[in-house]
PDB file of N, CA and C in Angstrom:
ATOM      1  N   UNK A   1     -15.469 -15.902   9.756  1.00  0.00           N
ATOM      2  CA  UNK A   1     -16.774 -16.454   8.891  1.00  0.00           C
ATOM      3  C   UNK A   1     -16.160 -16.173   7.586  1.00  0.00           C
ATOM      4  N   UNK A   2     -15.607 -17.168   6.876  1.00  0.00           N
ATOM      5  CA  UNK A   2     -14.845 -16.953   5.423  1.00  0.00           C
ATOM      6  C   UNK A   2     -16.169 -17.065   4.136  1.00  0.00           C
ATOM      7  N   UNK A   3     -15.785 -16.194   2.949  1.00  0.00           N
ATOM      8  CA  UNK A   3     -16.690 -16.167   2.088  1.00  0.00           C
ATOM      9  C   UNK A   3     -16.056 -16.840   0.949  1.00  0.00           C
ATOM     10  N   UNK A   4     -16.826 -17.242  -0.310  1.00  0.00           N
ATOM     11  CA  UNK A   4     -16.129 -17.519  -1.614  1.00  0.00           C
ATOM     12  C   UNK A   4     -16.148 -16.397  -2.290  1.00  0.00           C
ATOM     13  N   UNK A   5     -16.074 -15.513  -1.851  1.00  0.00           N
ATOM     14  CA  UNK A   5     -16.313 -14.215  -2.640  1.00  0.00           C
ATOM     15  C   UNK A   5     -15.503 -12.854  -2.359  1.00  0.00           C
ATOM     16  N   UNK A   6     -14.942 -12.328  -3.396  1.00  0.00           N
ATOM     17  CA  UNK A   6     -14.270 -11.597  -2.989  1.00  0.00           C
ATOM     18  C   UNK A   6     -14.903  -9.854  -2.508  1.00  0.00           C
ATOM     19  N   UNK A   7     -15.186  -9.469  -1.655  1.00  0.00           N
ATOM     20  CA  UNK A   7     -15.751  -8.393  -1.261  1.00  0.00           C
ATOM     21  C   UNK A   7     -15.043  -7.576  -0.790  1.00  0.00           C
ATOM     22  N   UNK A   8     -14.606  -6.275  -1.343  1.00  0.00           N
ATOM     23  CA  UNK A   8     -14.032  -5.266  -1.213  1.00  0.00           C
ATOM     24  C   UNK A   8     -14.228  -4.622   0.220  1.00  0.00           C
ATOM     25  N   UNK A   9     -13.212  -4.557   0.861  1.00  0.00           N
ATOM     26  CA  UNK A   9     -13.822  -3.711   2.277  1.00  0.00           C
ATOM     27  C   UNK A   9     -13.875  -2.315   2.217  1.00  0.00           C
ATOM     28  N   UNK A  10     -14.714  -1.938   3.388  1.00  0.00           N
ATOM     29  CA  UNK A  10     -15.152  -0.446   3.096  1.00  0.00           C
ATOM     30  C   UNK A  10     -14.209   0.398   3.658  1.00  0.00           C
ATOM     31  N   UNK A  11     -14.125   1.641   3.717  1.00  0.00           N
ATOM     32  CA  UNK A  11     -13.366   2.340   4.710  1.00  0.00           C
ATOM     33  C   UNK A  11     -13.400   1.464   5.762  1.00  0.00           C
ATOM     34  N   UNK A  12     -11.782   2.105   6.518  1.00  0.00           N
ATOM     35  CA  UNK A  12     -11.985   1.619   7.973  1.00  0.00           C
ATOM     36  C   UNK A  12     -11.482   3.275   8.759  1.00  0.00           C
ATOM     37  N   UNK A  13     -11.388   2.847   9.910  1.00  0.00           N
ATOM     38  CA  UNK A  13     -11.013   3.919  10.617  1.00  0.00           C
ATOM     39  C   UNK A  13      -9.658   3.841  11.003  1.00  0.00           C
ATOM     40  N   UNK A  14      -8.773   5.143  10.709  1.00  0.00           N
ATOM     41  CA  UNK A  14      -7.488   4.979  10.894  1.00  0.00           C
ATOM     42  C   UNK A  14      -7.009   4.507  12.332  1.00  0.00           C
ATOM     43  N   UNK A  15      -6.009   3.639  12.390  1.00  0.00           N
ATOM     44  CA  UNK A  15      -5.301   3.295  13.562  1.00  0.00           C
ATOM     45  C   UNK A  15      -4.875   4.265  14.478  1.00  0.00           C
ATOM     46  N   UNK A  16      -5.089   4.511  15.794  1.00  0.00           N
ATOM     47  CA  UNK A  16      -4.516   5.660  16.364  1.00  0.00           C
ATOM     48  C   UNK A  16      -3.284   6.123  16.542  1.00  0.00           C
ATOM     49  N   UNK A  17      -2.598   5.044  16.092  1.00  0.00           N
ATOM     50  CA  UNK A  17      -0.846   4.721  16.233  1.00  0.00           C
ATOM     51  C   UNK A  17      -0.352   4.913  14.908  1.00  0.00           C
ATOM     52  N   UNK A  18      -0.907   5.049  13.831  1.00  0.00           N
ATOM     53  CA  UNK A  18      -0.444   4.518  12.294  1.00  0.00           C
ATOM     54  C   UNK A  18      -0.083   6.127  11.879  1.00  0.00           C
ATOM     55  N   UNK A  19       0.751   5.850  11.262  1.00  0.00           N
ATOM     56  CA  UNK A  19       1.201   7.484  10.271  1.00  0.00           C
ATOM     57  C   UNK A  19       1.243   7.354   8.932  1.00  0.00           C
ATOM     58  N   UNK A  20       0.370   7.942   8.773  1.00  0.00           N
ATOM     59  CA  UNK A  20      -0.030   7.708   7.193  1.00  0.00           C
ATOM     60  C   UNK A  20       0.852   8.597   6.024  1.00  0.00           C
ATOM     61  N   UNK A  21       1.404   7.881   5.159  1.00  0.00           N
ATOM     62  CA  UNK A  21       2.333   8.995   4.164  1.00  0.00           C
ATOM     63  C   UNK A  21       1.785   8.915   2.922  1.00  0.00           C
ATOM     64  N   UNK A  22       1.851  10.439   2.427  1.00  0.00           N
ATOM     65  CA  UNK A  22       1.061  10.473   1.370  1.00  0.00           C
ATOM     66  C   UNK A  22       2.414  11.043   0.261  1.00  0.00           C
ATOM     67  N   UNK A  23       2.295  11.219  -0.639  1.00  0.00           N
ATOM     68  CA  UNK A  23       3.174  12.003  -2.095  1.00  0.00           C
ATOM     69  C   UNK A  23       2.461  12.268  -3.058  1.00  0.00           C
ATOM     70  N   UNK A  24       2.635  13.789  -2.811  1.00  0.00           N
ATOM     71  CA  UNK A  24       1.444  14.441  -4.055  1.00  0.00           C
ATOM     72  C   UNK A  24       2.431  14.767  -5.178  1.00  0.00           C
ATOM     73  N   UNK A  25       2.485  14.696  -6.260  1.00  0.00           N
ATOM     74  CA  UNK A  25       2.755  14.747  -7.516  1.00  0.00           C
ATOM     75  C   UNK A  25       1.887  15.941  -8.227  1.00  0.00           C
ATOM     76  N   UNK A  26       3.029  17.490  -7.982  1.00  0.00           N
ATOM     77  CA  UNK A  26       2.116  18.592  -8.735  1.00  0.00           C
ATOM     78  C   UNK A  26       2.828  18.811  -9.708  1.00  0.00           C
ATOM     79  N   UNK A  27       2.668  20.096 -10.671  1.00  0.00           N
ATOM     80  CA  UNK A  27       3.489  20.881 -11.583  1.00  0.00           C
ATOM     81  C   UNK A  27       3.565  22.600 -10.932  1.00  0.00           C
ATOM     82  N   UNK A  28       4.674  22.294 -10.325  1.00  0.00           N
ATOM     83  CA  UNK A  28       4.744  24.003 -10.299  1.00  0.00           C
ATOM     84  C   UNK A  28       3.353  24.552  -8.966  1.00  0.00           C
ATOM     85  N   UNK A  29       3.424  25.883  -9.568  1.00  0.00           N
ATOM     86  CA  UNK A  29       2.523  26.539  -8.871  1.00  0.00           C
ATOM     87  C   UNK A  29       1.460  26.872  -9.469  1.00  0.00           C
ATOM     88  N   UNK A  30       0.877  25.909 -10.246  1.00  0.00           N
ATOM     89  CA  UNK A  30       0.002  26.156 -11.211  1.00  0.00           C
ATOM     90  C   UNK A  30      -1.423  25.979  -9.975  1.00  0.00           C
ATOM     91  N   UNK A  31      -2.276  26.904 -10.485  1.00  0.00           N
ATOM     92  CA  UNK A  31      -3.958  26.449  -9.447  1.00  0.00           C
ATOM     93  C   UNK A  31      -3.920  25.391  -9.210  1.00  0.00           C
ATOM     94  N   UNK A  32      -4.373  24.325 -10.126  1.00  0.00           N
ATOM     95  CA  UNK A  32      -4.684  23.131  -9.502  1.00  0.00           C
ATOM     96  C   UNK A  32      -3.818  22.257  -8.131  1.00  0.00           C
ATOM     97  N   UNK A  33      -2.175  22.537  -8.921  1.00  0.00           N
ATOM     98  CA  UNK A  33      -1.504  22.113  -7.949  1.00  0.00           C
ATOM     99  C   UNK A  33      -1.509  22.740  -6.260  1.00  0.00           C
ATOM    100  N   UNK A  34      -1.777  24.266  -6.106  1.00  0.00           N
ATOM    101  CA  UNK A  34      -1.821  24.559  -5.209  1.00  0.00           C
ATOM    102  C   UNK A  34      -2.870  24.290  -4.465  1.00  0.00           C
ATOM    103  N   UNK A  35      -4.525  24.010  -5.060  1.00  0.00           N
ATOM    104  CA  UNK A  35      -5.058  23.609  -4.254  1.00  0.00           C
ATOM    105  C   UNK A  35      -5.339  22.149  -3.727  1.00  0.00           C
ATOM    106  N   UNK A  36      -4.505  21.473  -4.561  1.00  0.00           N
ATOM    107  CA  UNK A  36      -4.541  20.153  -4.069  1.00  0.00           C
ATOM    108  C   UNK A  36      -3.524  20.197  -2.986  1.00  0.00           C
ATOM    109  N   UNK A  37      -2.398  20.872  -2.830  1.00  0.00           N
ATOM    110  CA  UNK A  37      -1.694  20.733  -1.336  1.00  0.00           C
ATOM    111  C   UNK A  37      -2.869  21.272  -0.521  1.00  0.00           C
ATOM    112  N   UNK A  38      -3.459  21.995  -0.669  1.00  0.00           N
ATOM    113  CA  UNK A  38      -4.248  22.744   0.093  1.00  0.00           C
ATOM    114  C   UNK A  38      -5.293  21.739   0.506  1.00  0.00           C
ATOM    115  N   UNK A  39      -5.893  21.488   0.028  1.00  0.00           N
ATOM    116  CA  UNK A  39      -7.003  20.163   0.023  1.00  0.00           C
ATOM    117  C   UNK A  39      -6.461  19.176   0.910  1.00  0.00           C
ATOM    118  N   UNK A  40      -5.484  18.473   0.345  1.00  0.00           N
ATOM    119  CA  UNK A  40      -5.122  17.353   1.189  1.00  0.00           C
ATOM    120  C   UNK A  40      -4.078  18.005   2.350  1.00  0.00           C
ATOM    121  N   UNK A  41      -3.651  19.156   2.771  1.00  0.00           N
ATOM    122  CA  UNK A  41      -3.282  19.142   4.214  1.00  0.00           C
ATOM    123  C   UNK A  41      -4.551  19.565   4.896  1.00  0.00           C
ATOM    124  N   UNK A  42      -5.603  20.029   4.278  1.00  0.00           N
ATOM    125  CA  UNK A  42      -6.763  20.496   5.498  1.00  0.00           C
ATOM    126  C   UNK A  42      -7.668  19.002   5.619  1.00  0.00           C
ATOM    127  N   UNK A  43      -7.085  18.089   4.871  1.00  0.00           N
ATOM    128  CA  UNK A  43      -7.880  16.649   5.018  1.00  0.00           C
ATOM    129  C   UNK A  43      -7.319  16.038   6.216  1.00  0.00           C
ATOM    130  N   UNK A  44      -6.055  16.127   5.835  1.00  0.00           N
ATOM    131  CA  UNK A  44      -5.087  15.496   6.944  1.00  0.00           C
ATOM    132  C   UNK A  44      -5.441  15.822   8.572  1.00  0.00           C
ATOM    133  N   UNK A  45      -5.276  17.279   8.697  1.00  0.00           N
ATOM    134  CA  UNK A  45      -5.904  17.831   9.745  1.00  0.00           C
ATOM    135  C   UNK A  45      -6.848  17.549  10.404  1.00  0.00           C
ATOM    136  N   UNK A  46      -7.759  17.547   9.348  1.00  0.00           N
ATOM    137  CA  UNK A  46      -9.142  17.204   9.737  1.00  0.00           C
ATOM    138  C   UNK A  46      -9.348  15.396   9.893  1.00  0.00           C
ATOM    139  N   UNK A  47      -8.836  14.641   9.595  1.00  0.00           N
ATOM    140  CA  UNK A  47      -9.436  13.213   9.645  1.00  0.00           C
ATOM    141  C   UNK A  47      -8.029  12.343  10.650  1.00  0.00           C
ATOM    142  N   UNK A  48      -6.664  12.908   9.995  1.00  0.00           N
ATOM    143  CA  UNK A  48      -5.453  12.393  10.453  1.00  0.00           C
ATOM    144  C   UNK A  48      -4.559  12.999  11.327  1.00  0.00           C
ATOM    145  N   UNK A  49      -5.004  13.876  12.296  1.00  0.00           N
ATOM    146  CA  UNK A  49      -4.828  14.745  13.065  1.00  0.00           C
ATOM    147  C   UNK A  49      -2.884  14.435  13.978  1.00  0.00           C
ATOM    148  N   UNK A  50      -1.924  14.843  13.267  1.00  0.00           N
ATOM    149  CA  UNK A  50      -0.876  14.231  13.977  1.00  0.00           C
ATOM    150  C   UNK A  50      -0.083  12.861  13.615  1.00  0.00           C
ATOM    151  N   UNK A  51      -0.731  12.528  12.481  1.00  0.00           N
ATOM    152  CA  UNK A  51      -0.565  11.314  12.279  1.00  0.00           C
ATOM    153  C   UNK A  51      -0.292  11.212  10.724  1.00  0.00           C
ATOM    154  N   UNK A  52       0.371  12.353  10.061  1.00  0.00           N
ATOM    155  CA  UNK A  52       0.433  11.692   8.984  1.00  0.00           C
ATOM    156  C   UNK A  52       2.001  12.892   8.052  1.00  0.00           C
ATOM    157  N   UNK A  53       2.315  12.617   7.218  1.00  0.00           N
ATOM    158  CA  UNK A  53       3.279  12.995   6.332  1.00  0.00           C
ATOM    159  C   UNK A  53       2.966  13.198   5.286  1.00  0.00           C
ATOM    160  N   UNK A  54       3.389  14.322   4.564  1.00  0.00           N
ATOM    161  CA  UNK A  54       2.995  15.086   3.241  1.00  0.00           C
ATOM    162  C   UNK A  54       4.446  14.912   2.579  1.00  0.00           C
ATOM    163  N   UNK A  55       4.386  14.470   1.257  1.00  0.00           N
ATOM    164  CA  UNK A  55       6.388  14.709   0.302  1.00  0.00           C
ATOM    165  C   UNK A  55       5.244  15.419  -0.642  1.00  0.00           C
ATOM    166  N   UNK A  56       5.656  16.422  -1.185  1.00  0.00           N
ATOM    167  CA  UNK A  56       5.092  17.436  -2.128  1.00  0.00           C
ATOM    168  C   UNK A  56       6.166  17.513  -3.405  1.00  0.00           C
ATOM    169  N   UNK A  57       5.968  16.494  -4.488  1.00  0.00           N
ATOM    170  CA  UNK A  57       7.032  16.413  -5.425  1.00  0.00           C
ATOM    171  C   UNK A  57       6.316  17.515  -6.563  1.00  0.00           C
ATOM    172  N   UNK A  58       7.403  18.428  -7.082  1.00  0.00           N
ATOM    173  CA  UNK A  58       7.148  19.031  -8.304  1.00  0.00           C
ATOM    174  C   UNK A  58       7.816  18.440  -9.211  1.00  0.00           C
ATOM    175  N   UNK A  59       6.861  17.930 -10.380  1.00  0.00           N
ATOM    176  CA  UNK A  59       7.980  17.291 -11.943  1.00  0.00           C
ATOM    177  C   UNK A  59       8.051  18.636 -12.977  1.00  0.00           C
ATOM    178  N   UNK A  60       7.908  19.636 -12.193  1.00  0.00           N
ATOM    179  CA  UNK A  60       8.369  20.700 -13.214  1.00  0.00           C
ATOM    180  C   UNK A  60       9.985  20.939 -12.745  1.00  0.00           C
ATOM    181  N   UNK A  61      10.223  20.489 -11.321  1.00  0.00           N
ATOM    182  CA  UNK A  61      11.888  20.636 -11.138  1.00  0.00           C
ATOM    183  C   UNK A  61      12.454  19.414 -11.541  1.00  0.00           C
ATOM    184  N   UNK A  62      11.771  18.005 -11.488  1.00  0.00           N
ATOM    185  CA  UNK A  62      12.288  16.863 -11.645  1.00  0.00           C
ATOM    186  C   UNK A  62      11.352  15.768 -12.128  1.00  0.00           C
ATOM    187  N   UNK A  63      11.441  16.081 -13.286  1.00  0.00           N
ATOM    188  CA  UNK A  63      10.440  15.326 -14.106  1.00  0.00           C
ATOM    189  C   UNK A  63      10.351  13.563 -14.057  1.00  0.00           C
ATOM    190  N   UNK A  64      11.861  13.354 -13.425  1.00  0.00           N
ATOM    191  CA  UNK A  64      12.061  11.750 -13.633  1.00  0.00           C
ATOM    192  C   UNK A  64      11.433  11.331 -12.337  1.00  0.00           C
ATOM    193  N   UNK A  65      11.096  11.814 -11.472  1.00  0.00           N
ATOM    194  CA  UNK A  65      10.516  11.217 -10.344  1.00  0.00           C
ATOM    195  C   UNK A  65       9.249  10.762 -10.357  1.00  0.00           C
ATOM    196  N   UNK A  66       8.192  11.170 -11.515  1.00  0.00           N
ATOM    197  CA  UNK A  66       6.959  10.338 -11.942  1.00  0.00           C
ATOM    198  C   UNK A  66       7.322   8.888 -12.205  1.00  0.00           C
ATOM    199  N   UNK A  67       8.407   8.662 -12.485  1.00  0.00           N
ATOM    200  CA  UNK A  67       8.516   7.145 -12.851  1.00  0.00           C
ATOM    201  C   UNK A  67       8.155   6.297 -11.800  1.00  0.00           C
ATOM    202  N   UNK A  68       8.846   6.687 -10.343  1.00  0.00           N
ATOM    203  CA  UNK A  68       8.553   5.626  -9.693  1.00  0.00           C
ATOM    204  C   UNK A  68       7.459   5.430  -9.034  1.00  0.00           C
ATOM    205  N   UNK A  69       6.304   6.153  -9.184  1.00  0.00           N
ATOM    206  CA  UNK A  69       4.903   6.071  -9.126  1.00  0.00           C
ATOM    207  C   UNK A  69       3.688   6.123 -10.172  1.00  0.00           C
ATOM    208  N   UNK A  70       4.905   5.523 -11.294  1.00  0.00           N
ATOM    209  CA  UNK A  70       3.991   5.656 -12.782  1.00  0.00           C
ATOM    210  C   UNK A  70       3.079   6.850 -12.670  1.00  0.00           C
ATOM    211  N   UNK A  71       3.296   7.893 -12.782  1.00  0.00           N
ATOM    212  CA  UNK A  71       2.450   9.191 -12.721  1.00  0.00           C
ATOM    213  C   UNK A  71       2.293   9.883 -13.974  1.00  0.00           C
ATOM    214  N   UNK A  72       0.661   9.328 -14.179  1.00  0.00           N
ATOM    215  CA  UNK A  72       0.275   9.833 -15.637  1.00  0.00           C
ATOM    216  C   UNK A  72      -0.236  11.019 -15.899  1.00  0.00           C
ATOM    217  N   UNK A  73      -0.689  11.704 -14.671  1.00  0.00           N
ATOM    218  CA  UNK A  73      -1.863  12.614 -14.853  1.00  0.00           C
ATOM    219  C   UNK A  73      -1.371  13.775 -13.187  1.00  0.00           C
ATOM    220  N   UNK A  74      -1.374  14.795 -13.128  1.00  0.00           N
ATOM    221  CA  UNK A  74      -1.040  15.868 -12.131  1.00  0.00           C
ATOM    222  C   UNK A  74      -2.259  16.567 -12.257  1.00  0.00           C
ATOM    223  N   UNK A  75      -2.811  16.581 -10.879  1.00  0.00           N
ATOM    224  CA  UNK A  75      -2.191  16.486  -9.415  1.00  0.00           C
ATOM    225  C   UNK A  75      -2.559  15.049  -9.233  1.00  0.00           C
ATOM    226  N   UNK A  76      -1.464  14.386  -8.725  1.00  0.00           N
ATOM    227  CA  UNK A  76      -1.506  12.910  -8.450  1.00  0.00           C
ATOM    228  C   UNK A  76      -1.134  12.808  -6.808  1.00  0.00           C
ATOM    229  N   UNK A  77      -2.052  12.513  -6.209  1.00  0.00           N
ATOM    230  CA  UNK A  77      -1.787  11.780  -4.623  1.00  0.00           C
ATOM    231  C   UNK A  77      -1.296  10.949  -4.745  1.00  0.00           C
ATOM    232  N   UNK A  78      -0.724   9.825  -3.857  1.00  0.00           N
ATOM    233  CA  UNK A  78      -0.141   8.713  -3.982  1.00  0.00           C
ATOM    234  C   UNK A  78      -0.074   8.157  -2.072  1.00  0.00           C
ATOM    235  N   UNK A  79      -1.070   7.251  -1.926  1.00  0.00           N
ATOM    236  CA  UNK A  79      -0.934   6.833  -0.152  1.00  0.00           C
ATOM    237  C   UNK A  79       0.516   6.034   0.095  1.00  0.00           C
ATOM    238  N   UNK A  80       1.150   5.885   0.208  1.00  0.00           N
ATOM    239  CA  UNK A  80       2.289   5.127   0.284  1.00  0.00           C
ATOM    240  C   UNK A  80       2.248   4.184   1.435  1.00  0.00           C
ATOM    241  N   UNK A  81       1.725   4.718   2.806  1.00  0.00           N
ATOM    242  CA  UNK A  81       1.629   3.927   3.482  1.00  0.00           C
ATOM    243  C   UNK A  81       0.274   4.441   4.620  1.00  0.00           C
ATOM    244  N   UNK A  82      -0.547   3.405   5.324  1.00  0.00           N
ATOM    245  CA  UNK A  82      -0.615   2.104   4.995  1.00  0.00           C
ATOM    246  C   UNK A  82      -0.708   1.515   3.661  1.00  0.00           C
ATOM    247  N   UNK A  83      -0.213   0.199   3.469  1.00  0.00           N
ATOM    248  CA  UNK A  83      -0.444  -0.724   2.502  1.00  0.00           C
ATOM    249  C   UNK A  83      -1.485  -0.980   2.624  1.00  0.00           C
ATOM    250  N   UNK A  84      -2.159  -1.437   1.158  1.00  0.00           N
ATOM    251  CA  UNK A  84      -1.691  -1.048   0.108  1.00  0.00           C
ATOM    252  C   UNK A  84      -1.566   0.397  -0.675  1.00  0.00           C
ATOM    253  N   UNK A  85      -0.803   0.260  -1.445  1.00  0.00           N
ATOM    254  CA  UNK A  85      -0.794   2.009  -2.155  1.00  0.00           C
ATOM    255  C   UNK A  85      -2.177   2.061  -2.614  1.00  0.00           C
ATOM    256  N   UNK A  86      -2.759   3.410  -2.464  1.00  0.00           N
ATOM    257  CA  UNK A  86      -3.386   3.842  -3.147  1.00  0.00           C
ATOM    258  C   UNK A  86      -3.303   5.449  -3.467  1.00  0.00           C
ATOM    259  N   UNK A  87      -4.140   5.343  -4.964  1.00  0.00           N
ATOM    260  CA  UNK A  87      -4.038   6.736  -5.767  1.00  0.00           C
ATOM    261  C   UNK A  87      -5.236   7.847  -6.054  1.00  0.00           C
ATOM    262  N   UNK A  88      -5.089   8.634  -5.908  1.00  0.00           N
ATOM    263  CA  UNK A  88      -6.205   9.748  -6.159  1.00  0.00           C
ATOM    264  C   UNK A  88      -5.967  11.100  -7.155  1.00  0.00           C
ATOM    265  N   UNK A  89      -6.207  10.840  -8.493  1.00  0.00           N
ATOM    266  CA  UNK A  89      -5.713  11.832  -9.473  1.00  0.00           C
ATOM    267  C   UNK A  89      -6.572  12.873  -9.509  1.00  0.00           C
ATOM    268  N   UNK A  90      -6.567  14.290  -8.926  1.00  0.00           N
ATOM    269  CA  UNK A  90      -6.889  15.412  -9.001  1.00  0.00           C
ATOM    270  C   UNK A  90      -6.597  16.482  -8.553  1.00  0.00           C
ATOM    271  N   UNK A  91      -7.359  17.204  -8.031  1.00  0.00           N
ATOM    272  CA  UNK A  91      -7.287  18.531  -6.742  1.00  0.00           C
ATOM    273  C   UNK A  91      -7.698  18.124  -5.378  1.00  0.00           C
ATOM    274  N   UNK A  92      -7.951  16.891  -5.671  1.00  0.00           N
ATOM    275  CA  UNK A  92      -9.282  16.527  -3.990  1.00  0.00           C
ATOM    276  C   UNK A  92     -10.290  17.148  -3.724  1.00  0.00           C
ATOM    277  N   UNK A  93     -10.609  18.414  -4.453  1.00  0.00           N
ATOM    278  CA  UNK A  93     -11.746  19.215  -4.138  1.00  0.00           C
ATOM    279  C   UNK A  93     -13.062  18.280  -3.721  1.00  0.00           C
ATOM    280  N   UNK A  94     -13.113  17.084  -4.113  1.00  0.00           N
ATOM    281  CA  UNK A  94     -14.294  16.378  -3.777  1.00  0.00           C
ATOM    282  C   UNK A  94     -13.736  15.247  -2.690  1.00  0.00           C
ATOM    283  N   UNK A  95     -14.204  16.210  -1.481  1.00  0.00           N
ATOM    284  CA  UNK A  95     -13.176  15.344  -0.484  1.00  0.00           C
ATOM    285  C   UNK A  95     -13.805  14.243  -0.370  1.00  0.00           C
ATOM    286  N   UNK A  96     -15.288  13.489  -0.172  1.00  0.00           N
ATOM    287  CA  UNK A  96     -16.018  12.245   0.054  1.00  0.00           C
ATOM    288  C   UNK A  96     -15.099  11.497  -0.991  1.00  0.00           C
ATOM    289  N   UNK A  97     -14.915  11.697  -1.959  1.00  0.00           N
ATOM    290  CA  UNK A  97     -14.206  10.758  -3.163  1.00  0.00           C
ATOM    291  C   UNK A  97     -13.152  10.560  -2.662  1.00  0.00           C
ATOM    292  N   UNK A  98     -12.451  11.047  -2.195  1.00  0.00           N
ATOM    293  CA  UNK A  98     -11.078  11.115  -1.921  1.00  0.00           C
ATOM    294  C   UNK A  98     -10.568  10.427  -0.861  1.00  0.00           C
ATOM    295  N   UNK A  99     -11.900  10.494   0.617  1.00  0.00           N
ATOM    296  CA  UNK A  99     -11.691   9.938   1.544  1.00  0.00           C
ATOM    297  C   UNK A  99     -12.187   8.355   0.990  1.00  0.00           C
ATOM    298  N   UNK A 100     -12.951   7.968   0.260  1.00  0.00           N
ATOM    299  CA  UNK A 100     -13.263   6.914  -0.084  1.00  0.00           C
ATOM    300  C   UNK A 100     -11.624   5.947  -0.742  1.00  0.00           C
ATOM    301  N   UNK A 101     -11.475   6.694  -1.417  1.00  0.00           N
ATOM    302  CA  UNK A 101     -10.536   6.033  -2.605  1.00  0.00           C
ATOM    303  C   UNK A 101      -9.112   5.859  -1.643  1.00  0.00           C
ATOM    304  N   UNK A 102      -9.049   6.448  -0.445  1.00  0.00           N
ATOM    305  CA  UNK A 102      -7.723   6.940   0.481  1.00  0.00           C
ATOM    306  C   UNK A 102      -8.299   5.301   1.203  1.00  0.00           C
ATOM    307  N   UNK A 103      -9.354   5.062   1.386  1.00  0.00           N
ATOM    308  CA  UNK A 103      -9.929   4.233   2.370  1.00  0.00           C
ATOM    309  C   UNK A 103      -9.762   4.824   3.882  1.00  0.00           C
ATOM    310  N   UNK A 104     -10.183   5.836   3.991  1.00  0.00           N
ATOM    311  CA  UNK A 104     -10.540   6.689   5.139  1.00  0.00           C
ATOM    312  C   UNK A 104     -11.801   6.806   5.539  1.00  0.00           C
ATOM    313  N   UNK A 105     -12.506   6.345   6.853  1.00  0.00           N
ATOM    314  CA  UNK A 105     -13.700   6.835   7.376  1.00  0.00           C
ATOM    315  C   UNK A 105     -14.198   8.061   7.439  1.00  0.00           C
ATOM    316  N   UNK A 106     -15.292   8.172   6.890  1.00  0.00           N
ATOM    317  CA  UNK A 106     -15.675   9.472   6.627  1.00  0.00           C
ATOM    318  C   UNK A 106     -16.262  10.319   8.215  1.00  0.00           C
ATOM    319  N   UNK A 107     -15.812   9.423   8.820  1.00  0.00           N
ATOM    320  CA  UNK A 107     -16.177  10.387  10.312  1.00  0.00           C
ATOM    321  C   UNK A 107     -14.755  10.950  10.969  1.00  0.00           C
ATOM    322  N   UNK A 108     -14.845  12.118  10.947  1.00  0.00           N
ATOM    323  CA  UNK A 108     -13.628  12.467  12.068  1.00  0.00           C
ATOM    324  C   UNK A 108     -13.325  11.949  13.154  1.00  0.00           C
ATOM    325  N   UNK A 109     -11.819  11.863  13.270  1.00  0.00           N
ATOM    326  CA  UNK A 109     -11.506  11.101  14.698  1.00  0.00           C
ATOM    327  C   UNK A 109     -11.148  11.976  15.636  1.00  0.00           C
TER     328      UNK A 109
END
């Protein structure tokens, strides 16, 4: 049944065959950057075990890379796949907020 209203879909369970790709922009070994890497890894292991790829980009080494994903703050997480692209700014300490923003179901797989 279709609707005349655009209602945003809630978080969906990730497909068991789908690989999720993340790009995390950080600034060197700063505490917030390290915390973001740690939080993202823990979140992926818990909610997407064996079905994720994380690329960490250090903007202190190559600041030009921020242009591709239009990064204006760090740390910033970009979900590249599955489409559509999603972003989360911060160290991902608020797991529930990050899961909602990334459109991951709040229950473990």
